[in-house]
Tab-separated table of C-alpha atoms and ligand atoms in Angstrom:
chain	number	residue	atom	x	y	z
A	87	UNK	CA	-66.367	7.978	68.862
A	88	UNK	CA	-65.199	11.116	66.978
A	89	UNK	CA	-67.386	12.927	64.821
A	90	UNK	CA	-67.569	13.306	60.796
A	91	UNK	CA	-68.547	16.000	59.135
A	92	UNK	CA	-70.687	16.472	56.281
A	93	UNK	CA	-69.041	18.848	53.895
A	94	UNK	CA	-70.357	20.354	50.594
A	95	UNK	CA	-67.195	21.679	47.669
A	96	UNK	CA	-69.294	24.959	45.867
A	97	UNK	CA	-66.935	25.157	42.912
A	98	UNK	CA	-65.653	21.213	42.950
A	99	UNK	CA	-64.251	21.497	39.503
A	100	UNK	CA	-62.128	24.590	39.782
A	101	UNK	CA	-58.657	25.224	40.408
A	102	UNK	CA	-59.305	26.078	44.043
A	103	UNK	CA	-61.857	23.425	44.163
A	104	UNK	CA	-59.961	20.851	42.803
A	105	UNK	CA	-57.179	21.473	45.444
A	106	UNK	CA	-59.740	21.420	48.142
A	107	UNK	CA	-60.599	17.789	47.631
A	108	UNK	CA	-56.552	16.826	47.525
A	109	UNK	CA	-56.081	18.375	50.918
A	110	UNK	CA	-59.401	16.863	52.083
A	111	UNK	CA	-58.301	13.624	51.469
A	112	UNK	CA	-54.372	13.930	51.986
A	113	UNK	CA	-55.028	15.478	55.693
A	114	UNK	CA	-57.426	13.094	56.907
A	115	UNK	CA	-60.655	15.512	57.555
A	116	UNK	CA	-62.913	13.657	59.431
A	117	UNK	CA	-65.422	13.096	56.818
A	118	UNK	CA	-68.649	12.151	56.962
A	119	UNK	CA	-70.565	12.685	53.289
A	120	UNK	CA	-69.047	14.913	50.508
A	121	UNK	CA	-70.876	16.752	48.139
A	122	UNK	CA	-70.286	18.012	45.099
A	123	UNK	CA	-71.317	20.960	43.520
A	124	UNK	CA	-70.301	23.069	40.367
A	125	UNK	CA	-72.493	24.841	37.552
A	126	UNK	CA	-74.904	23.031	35.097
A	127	UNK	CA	-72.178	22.788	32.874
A	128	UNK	CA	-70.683	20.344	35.043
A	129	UNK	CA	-73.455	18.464	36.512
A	130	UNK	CA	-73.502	14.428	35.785
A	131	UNK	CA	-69.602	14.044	35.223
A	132	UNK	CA	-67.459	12.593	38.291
A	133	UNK	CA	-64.776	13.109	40.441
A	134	UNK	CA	-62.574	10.588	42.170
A	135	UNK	CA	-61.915	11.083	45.279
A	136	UNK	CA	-60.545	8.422	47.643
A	137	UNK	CA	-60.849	5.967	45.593
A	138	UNK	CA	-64.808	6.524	44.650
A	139	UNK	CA	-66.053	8.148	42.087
A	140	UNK	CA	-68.495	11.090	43.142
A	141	UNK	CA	-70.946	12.832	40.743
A	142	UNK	CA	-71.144	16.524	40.728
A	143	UNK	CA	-74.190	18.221	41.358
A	144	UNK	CA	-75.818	21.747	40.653
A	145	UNK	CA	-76.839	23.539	42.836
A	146	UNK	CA	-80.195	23.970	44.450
A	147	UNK	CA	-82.041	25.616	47.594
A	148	UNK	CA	-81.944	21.751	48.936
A	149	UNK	CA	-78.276	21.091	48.237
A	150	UNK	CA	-76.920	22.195	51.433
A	151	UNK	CA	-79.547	20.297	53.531
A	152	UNK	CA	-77.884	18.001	55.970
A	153	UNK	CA	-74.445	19.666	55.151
A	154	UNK	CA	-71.966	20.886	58.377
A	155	UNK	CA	-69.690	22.741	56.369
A	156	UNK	CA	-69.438	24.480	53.161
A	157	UNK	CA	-65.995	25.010	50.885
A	158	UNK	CA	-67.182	27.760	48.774
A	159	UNK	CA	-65.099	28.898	46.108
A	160	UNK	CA	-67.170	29.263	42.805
A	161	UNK	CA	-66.570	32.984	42.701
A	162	UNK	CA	-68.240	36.207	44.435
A	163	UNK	CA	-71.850	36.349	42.986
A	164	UNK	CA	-72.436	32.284	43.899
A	165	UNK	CA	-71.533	32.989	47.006
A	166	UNK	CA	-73.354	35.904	47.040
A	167	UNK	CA	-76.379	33.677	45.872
A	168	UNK	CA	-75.998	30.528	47.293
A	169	UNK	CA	-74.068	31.162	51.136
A	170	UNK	CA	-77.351	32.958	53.018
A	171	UNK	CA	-78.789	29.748	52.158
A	172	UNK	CA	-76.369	27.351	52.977
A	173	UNK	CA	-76.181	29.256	56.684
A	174	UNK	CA	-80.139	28.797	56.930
A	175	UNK	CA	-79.621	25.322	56.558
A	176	UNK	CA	-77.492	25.195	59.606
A	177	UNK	CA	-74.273	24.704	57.603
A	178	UNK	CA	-70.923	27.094	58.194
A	179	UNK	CA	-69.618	27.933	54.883
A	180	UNK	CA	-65.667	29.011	54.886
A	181	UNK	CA	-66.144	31.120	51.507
A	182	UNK	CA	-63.091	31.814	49.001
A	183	UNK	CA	-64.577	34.682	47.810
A	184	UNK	CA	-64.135	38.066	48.765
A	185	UNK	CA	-67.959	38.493	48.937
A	186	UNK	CA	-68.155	38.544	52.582
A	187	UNK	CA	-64.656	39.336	53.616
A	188	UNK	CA	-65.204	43.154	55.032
A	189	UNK	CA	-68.567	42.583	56.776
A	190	UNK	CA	-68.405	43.424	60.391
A	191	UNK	CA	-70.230	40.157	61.401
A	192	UNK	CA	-67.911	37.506	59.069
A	193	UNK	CA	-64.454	36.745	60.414
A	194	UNK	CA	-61.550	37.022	58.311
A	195	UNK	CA	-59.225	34.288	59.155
A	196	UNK	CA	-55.641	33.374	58.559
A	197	UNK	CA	-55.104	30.164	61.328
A	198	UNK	CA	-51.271	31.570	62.024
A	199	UNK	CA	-52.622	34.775	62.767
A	200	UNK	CA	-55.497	34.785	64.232
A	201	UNK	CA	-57.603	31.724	64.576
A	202	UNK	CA	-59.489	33.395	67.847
A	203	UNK	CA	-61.637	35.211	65.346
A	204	UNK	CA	-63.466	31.765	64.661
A	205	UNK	CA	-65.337	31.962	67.881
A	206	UNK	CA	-67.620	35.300	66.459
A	207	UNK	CA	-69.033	33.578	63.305
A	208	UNK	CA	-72.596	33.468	62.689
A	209	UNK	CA	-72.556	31.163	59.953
A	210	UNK	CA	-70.191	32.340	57.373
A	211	UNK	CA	-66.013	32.979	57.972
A	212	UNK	CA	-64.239	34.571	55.158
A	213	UNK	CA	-61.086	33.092	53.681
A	214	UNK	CA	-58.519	36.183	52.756
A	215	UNK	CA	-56.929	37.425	49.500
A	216	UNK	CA	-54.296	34.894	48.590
A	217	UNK	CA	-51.666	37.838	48.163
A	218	UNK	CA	-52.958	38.553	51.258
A	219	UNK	CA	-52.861	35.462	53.551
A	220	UNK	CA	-48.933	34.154	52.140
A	221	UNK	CA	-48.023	38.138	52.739
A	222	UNK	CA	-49.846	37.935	56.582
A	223	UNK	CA	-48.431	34.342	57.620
A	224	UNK	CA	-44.597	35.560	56.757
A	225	UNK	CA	-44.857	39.105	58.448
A	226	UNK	CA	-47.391	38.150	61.376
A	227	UNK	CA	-44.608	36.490	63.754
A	228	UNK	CA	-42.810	39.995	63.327
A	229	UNK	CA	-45.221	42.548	64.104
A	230	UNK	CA	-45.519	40.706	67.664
A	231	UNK	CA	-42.203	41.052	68.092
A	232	UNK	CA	-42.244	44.937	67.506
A	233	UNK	CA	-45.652	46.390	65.675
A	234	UNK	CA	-44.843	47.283	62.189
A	235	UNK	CA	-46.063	50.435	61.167
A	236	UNK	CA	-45.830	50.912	57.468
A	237	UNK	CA	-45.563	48.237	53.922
A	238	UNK	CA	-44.930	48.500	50.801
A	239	UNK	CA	-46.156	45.246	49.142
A	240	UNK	CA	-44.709	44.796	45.202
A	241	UNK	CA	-46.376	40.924	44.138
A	242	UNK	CA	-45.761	39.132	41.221
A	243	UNK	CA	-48.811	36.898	40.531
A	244	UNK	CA	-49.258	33.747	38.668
A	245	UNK	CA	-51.976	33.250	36.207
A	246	UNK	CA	-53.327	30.368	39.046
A	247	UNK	CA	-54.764	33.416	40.497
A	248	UNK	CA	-57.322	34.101	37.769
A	249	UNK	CA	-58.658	30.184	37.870
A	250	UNK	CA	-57.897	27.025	36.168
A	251	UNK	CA	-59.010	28.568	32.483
A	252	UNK	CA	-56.567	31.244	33.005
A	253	UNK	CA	-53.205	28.804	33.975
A	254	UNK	CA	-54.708	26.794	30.498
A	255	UNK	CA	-54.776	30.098	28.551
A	256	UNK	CA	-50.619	30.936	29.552
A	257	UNK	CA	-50.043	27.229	28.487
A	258	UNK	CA	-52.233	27.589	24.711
A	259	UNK	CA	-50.519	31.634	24.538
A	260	UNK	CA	-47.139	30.075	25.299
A	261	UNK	CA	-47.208	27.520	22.505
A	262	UNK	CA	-48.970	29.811	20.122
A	263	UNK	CA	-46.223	32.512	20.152
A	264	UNK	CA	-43.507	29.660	20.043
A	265	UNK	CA	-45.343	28.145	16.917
A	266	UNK	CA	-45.078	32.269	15.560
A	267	UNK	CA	-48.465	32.316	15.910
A	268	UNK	CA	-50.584	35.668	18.142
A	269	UNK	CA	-51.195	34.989	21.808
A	270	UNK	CA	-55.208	35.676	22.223
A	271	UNK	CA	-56.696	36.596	25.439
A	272	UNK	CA	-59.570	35.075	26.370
A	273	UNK	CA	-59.762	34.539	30.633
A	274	UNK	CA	-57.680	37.741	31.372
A	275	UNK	CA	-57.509	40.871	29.313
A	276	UNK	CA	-54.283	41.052	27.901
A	277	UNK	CA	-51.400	37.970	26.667
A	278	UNK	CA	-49.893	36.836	29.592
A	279	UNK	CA	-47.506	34.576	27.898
A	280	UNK	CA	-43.784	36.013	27.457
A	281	UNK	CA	-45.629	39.144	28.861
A	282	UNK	CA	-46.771	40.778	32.600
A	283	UNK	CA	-49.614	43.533	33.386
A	284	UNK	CA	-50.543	45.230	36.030
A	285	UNK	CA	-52.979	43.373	38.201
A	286	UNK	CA	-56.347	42.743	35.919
A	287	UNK	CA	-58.783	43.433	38.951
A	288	UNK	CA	-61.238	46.453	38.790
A	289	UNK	CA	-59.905	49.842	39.475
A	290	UNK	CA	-61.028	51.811	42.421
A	291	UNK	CA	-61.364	55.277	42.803
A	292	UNK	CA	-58.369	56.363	44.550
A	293	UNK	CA	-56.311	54.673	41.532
A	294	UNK	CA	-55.226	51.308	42.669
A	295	UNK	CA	-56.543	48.209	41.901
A	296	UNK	CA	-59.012	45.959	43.767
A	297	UNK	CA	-56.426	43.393	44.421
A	298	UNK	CA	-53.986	46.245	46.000
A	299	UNK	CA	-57.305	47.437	47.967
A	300	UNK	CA	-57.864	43.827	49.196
A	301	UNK	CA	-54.232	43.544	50.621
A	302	UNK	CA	-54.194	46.891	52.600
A	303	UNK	CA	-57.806	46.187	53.910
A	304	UNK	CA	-58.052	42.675	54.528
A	305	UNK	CA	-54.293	42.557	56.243
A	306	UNK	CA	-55.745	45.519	58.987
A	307	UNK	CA	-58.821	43.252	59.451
A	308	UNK	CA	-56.752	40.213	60.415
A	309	UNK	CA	-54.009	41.559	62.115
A	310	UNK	CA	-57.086	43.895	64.042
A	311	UNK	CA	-54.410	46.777	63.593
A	312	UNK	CA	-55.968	49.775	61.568
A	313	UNK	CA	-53.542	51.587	62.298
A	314	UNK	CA	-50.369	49.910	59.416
A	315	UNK	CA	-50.216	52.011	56.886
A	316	UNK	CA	-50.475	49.599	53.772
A	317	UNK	CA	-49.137	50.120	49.831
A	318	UNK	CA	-49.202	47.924	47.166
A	319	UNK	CA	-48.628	47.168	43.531
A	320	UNK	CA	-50.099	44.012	42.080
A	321	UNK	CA	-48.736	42.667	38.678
A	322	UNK	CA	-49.659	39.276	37.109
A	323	UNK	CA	-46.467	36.960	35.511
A	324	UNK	CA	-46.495	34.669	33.551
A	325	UNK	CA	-45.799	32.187	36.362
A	326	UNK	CA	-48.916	29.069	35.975
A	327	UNK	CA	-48.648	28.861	39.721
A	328	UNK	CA	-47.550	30.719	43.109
A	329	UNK	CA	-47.024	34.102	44.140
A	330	UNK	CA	-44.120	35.916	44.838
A	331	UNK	CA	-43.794	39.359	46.703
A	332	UNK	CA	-41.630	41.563	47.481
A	333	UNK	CA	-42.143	43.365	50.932
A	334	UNK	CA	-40.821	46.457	52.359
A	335	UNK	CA	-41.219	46.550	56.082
A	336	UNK	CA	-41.058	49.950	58.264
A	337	UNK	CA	-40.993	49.850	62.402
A	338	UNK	CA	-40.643	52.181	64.998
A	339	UNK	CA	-36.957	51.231	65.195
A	340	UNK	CA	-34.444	48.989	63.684
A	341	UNK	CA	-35.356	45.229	63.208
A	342	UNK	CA	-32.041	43.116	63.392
A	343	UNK	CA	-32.133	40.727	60.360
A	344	UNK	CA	-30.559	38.096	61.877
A	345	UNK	CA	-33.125	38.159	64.324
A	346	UNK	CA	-36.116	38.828	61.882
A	347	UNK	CA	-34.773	35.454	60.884
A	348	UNK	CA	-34.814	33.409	63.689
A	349	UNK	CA	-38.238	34.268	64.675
A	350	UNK	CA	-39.288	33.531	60.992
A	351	UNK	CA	-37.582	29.897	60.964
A	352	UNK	CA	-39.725	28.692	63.426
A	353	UNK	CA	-42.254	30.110	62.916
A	354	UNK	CA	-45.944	28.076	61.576
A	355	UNK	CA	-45.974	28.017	57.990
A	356	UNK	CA	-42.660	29.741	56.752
A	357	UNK	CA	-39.570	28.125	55.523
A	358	UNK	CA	-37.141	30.450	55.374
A	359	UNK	CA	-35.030	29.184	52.240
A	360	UNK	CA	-31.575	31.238	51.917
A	361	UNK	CA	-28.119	30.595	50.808
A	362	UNK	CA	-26.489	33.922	49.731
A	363	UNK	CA	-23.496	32.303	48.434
A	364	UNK	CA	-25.732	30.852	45.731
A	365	UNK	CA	-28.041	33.410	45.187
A	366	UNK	CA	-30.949	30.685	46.446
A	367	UNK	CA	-33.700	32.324	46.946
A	368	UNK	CA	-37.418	31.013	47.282
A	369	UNK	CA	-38.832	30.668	43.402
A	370	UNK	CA	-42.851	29.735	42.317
A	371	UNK	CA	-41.379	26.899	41.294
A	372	UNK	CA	-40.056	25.737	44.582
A	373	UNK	CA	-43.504	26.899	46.590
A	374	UNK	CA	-45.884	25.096	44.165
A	375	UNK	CA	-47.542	22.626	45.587
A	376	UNK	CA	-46.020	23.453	48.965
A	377	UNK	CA	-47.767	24.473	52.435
A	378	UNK	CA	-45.140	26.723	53.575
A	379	UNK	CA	-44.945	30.479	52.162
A	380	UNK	CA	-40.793	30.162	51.688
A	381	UNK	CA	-39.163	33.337	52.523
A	382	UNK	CA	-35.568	34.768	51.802
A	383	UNK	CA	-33.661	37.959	51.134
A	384	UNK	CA	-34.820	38.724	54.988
A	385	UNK	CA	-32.168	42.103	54.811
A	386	UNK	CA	-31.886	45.880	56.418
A	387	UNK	CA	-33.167	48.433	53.858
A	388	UNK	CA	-30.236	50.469	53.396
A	389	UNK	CA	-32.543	53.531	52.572
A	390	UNK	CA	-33.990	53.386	56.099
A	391	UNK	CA	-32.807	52.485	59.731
A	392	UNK	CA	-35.796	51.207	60.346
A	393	UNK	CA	-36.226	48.931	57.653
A	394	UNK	CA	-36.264	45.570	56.608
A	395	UNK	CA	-36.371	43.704	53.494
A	396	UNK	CA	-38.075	40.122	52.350
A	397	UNK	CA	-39.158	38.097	49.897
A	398	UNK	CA	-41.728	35.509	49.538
A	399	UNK	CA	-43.424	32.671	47.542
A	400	UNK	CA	-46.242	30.756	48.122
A	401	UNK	CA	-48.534	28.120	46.774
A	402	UNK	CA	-51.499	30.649	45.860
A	403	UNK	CA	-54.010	28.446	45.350
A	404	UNK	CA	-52.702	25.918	48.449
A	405	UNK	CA	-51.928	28.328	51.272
A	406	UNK	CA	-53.127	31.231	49.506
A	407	UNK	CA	-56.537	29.816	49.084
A	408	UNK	CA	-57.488	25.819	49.649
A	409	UNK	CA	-55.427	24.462	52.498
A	410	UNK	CA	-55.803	28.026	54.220
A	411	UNK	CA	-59.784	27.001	54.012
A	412	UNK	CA	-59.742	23.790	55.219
A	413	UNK	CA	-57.097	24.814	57.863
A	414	UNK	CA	-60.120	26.708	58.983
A	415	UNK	CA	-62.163	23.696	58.649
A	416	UNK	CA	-60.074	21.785	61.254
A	417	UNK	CA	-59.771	24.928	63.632
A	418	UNK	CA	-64.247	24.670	63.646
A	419	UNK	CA	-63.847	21.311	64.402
A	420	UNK	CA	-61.119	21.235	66.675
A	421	UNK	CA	-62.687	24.098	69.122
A	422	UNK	CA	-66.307	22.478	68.231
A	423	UNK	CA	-67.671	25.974	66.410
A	424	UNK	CA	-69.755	24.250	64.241
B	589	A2P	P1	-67.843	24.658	36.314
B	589	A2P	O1	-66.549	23.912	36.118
B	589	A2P	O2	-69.033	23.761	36.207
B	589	A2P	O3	-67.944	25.917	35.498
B	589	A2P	P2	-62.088	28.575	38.626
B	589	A2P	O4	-61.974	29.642	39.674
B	589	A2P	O5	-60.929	27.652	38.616
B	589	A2P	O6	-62.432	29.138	37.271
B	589	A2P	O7	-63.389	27.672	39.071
B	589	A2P	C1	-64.682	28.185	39.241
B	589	A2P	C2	-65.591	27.132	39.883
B	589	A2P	O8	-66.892	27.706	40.089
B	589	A2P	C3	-65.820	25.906	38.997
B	589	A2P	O9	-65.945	24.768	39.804
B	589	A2P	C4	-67.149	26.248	38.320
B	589	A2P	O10	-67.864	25.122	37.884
B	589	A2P	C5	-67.873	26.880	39.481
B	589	A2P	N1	-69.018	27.649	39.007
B	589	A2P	C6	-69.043	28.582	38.043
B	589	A2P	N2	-70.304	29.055	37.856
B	589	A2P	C7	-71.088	28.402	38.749
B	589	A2P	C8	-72.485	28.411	39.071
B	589	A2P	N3	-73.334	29.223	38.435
B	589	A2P	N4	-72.940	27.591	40.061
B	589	A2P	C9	-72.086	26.774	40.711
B	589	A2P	N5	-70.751	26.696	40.445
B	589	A2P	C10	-70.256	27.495	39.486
């Protein structure tokens, strides 16, 4: 008989969280129990899920007794907090947070890219950056092909990015300024509505952004390649939900386009959506709710010979963040890591 696993949602009743428990149910995980577990705020209201209702919980030093696998994603500090003691428990968390994500001993995992990694956890695997992870699954199949050497990453974020509160605060700043009424911030730091800003993450000291940090660190980490020299700008839209990104690719000589696209239409994840004629190009719109990151505009940078240009969309908090987790989920079960 095959096994079930017991699995414990930190973060149940967020955006990410939320998600989680779709994909848990819609893909079959072999489930054994499922728990729960949000802040105190939460605690006592209910959930459906397959047709049951479940209670959420708080969370305790007990709550992760008897659990196999944790689906953190309730923010850095919980994790921070609450993972050590999850992995003491004998669970393996796969944590949405980017608390763990650089540490030596926690592997950073995209499944498309390298799902070998699994094999040296010791108790906690990180899930990436969503910018990140749609960015890695489109350009991955090409660097096999011939090792890219330098990107310049320009993303266009959705507010889906910032958590449930924030995709709510576009929707109340959209109708406010419609009504002629002023668009108050309240998740993020500026109005996003009718509006974009540079990426609201902390600013580091060489001048970029976290979020820009995260992509050229965590993307060397996964693809094991220190040596791709990584750029990027990160601006939030006022899209409610998927990325998009433009990338600039540089190798050590020309990439055909034509033949960057045939390795990216079959390759796991993509969908390569195109039609020139109509100027049909992947949209948020198109990639929400969607596994595949859709890619198009796959073209030679005229300012370079050995260039390439693409574009990209993705489901942030699908690929970019839940199904990529629970993707990770199956790859522990499926190799027996936990
Ligand atoms: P809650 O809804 O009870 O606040 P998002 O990223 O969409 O904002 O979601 C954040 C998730 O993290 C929510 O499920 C939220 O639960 C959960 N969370 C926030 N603070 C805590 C906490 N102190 N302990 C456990 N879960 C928390």
């Amino acid at each position: 008989m095959s096994k079930n696993y017991n699995v414990a949602i930190l973060g149940a009743t967020g955006a990410v969280g939320t998600e989680l428990l779709a994909l848990l149910e819609e893909r079959n995980f072999p489930l054994g129990n499922l728990k729960l577990l949000a802040s105190e705020r939460s605690a006592g209201q209910s959930i459906k899920f397959a047709g049951r209702e479940l209670i959420i919980e708080s969370v305790t030093k007990t709550s992760f007794d008897g659990v196999d696998i944790v689906l953190a994603s309730a923010g850095g500090s919980i994790s921070k907090k609450w993972l050590p003691i999850a992995t003491k428990a004998g669970a393996v968390s796969i944590d949405n947070s980017s608390a763990f994500r650089m540490h030596p001993d926690v592997p950073l995992i995209v499944p498309e890219v390298n799902p070998e990694s699994a094999h040296y956890h010791k108790g906690i695997i990180a899930n990436p950056n969503c910018t990140t992870i749609l960015m890695a699954v489109a350009i991955y199949p090409l660097h096999q092909v011939q090792p890219i050497q330098r990107i310049v990453a320009s993303t266009y974020q959705s507010a889906s990015g910032a958590g449930a509160r924030a995709m709510e605060e576009v929707k109340i700043q959209s109708q406010a300024i419609l009504n002629g009424e002023p668009a108050v911030p309240e998740i993020l730091p500026y109005p996003l509505a009718f509006n974009l800003f540079p990426h609201n993450s902390p600013m580091t000291d060489n001048a970029y952004c976290e979020e820009e940090m995260k992509m050229v660190n965590e993307t060397r980490k996964i693809f094991g390649d220190y040596d791709i020299r990584i750029t990027a700008t990160c601006v939030r839209v006022p899209v409610l939900r998927a990325h998009s990104e433009a990338i600039n690719l540089e190798f050590a000589h020309p990439f055909n386009p034509d033949r960057a696209r045939e390795i990216l239409a079959k390759a796991d994840g993509v969908k390569v959506v195109e039609d020139f004629s109509k100027n049909y190009f992947p949209m948020p719109i198109d990639a929400s709710g969607k596994d595949d990151v859709l890619v198009g505009r796959i073209r030679q940078d005229i300012s370079h010979p050995n260039g390439l240009e693409l574009w990209l969309c993705g489901d942030q908090i699908r690929k970019g963040a839940a199904l990529n987790a629970v993707q990770i989920a199956e790859l522990l079960v499926a190799k027996d890591l936990i």
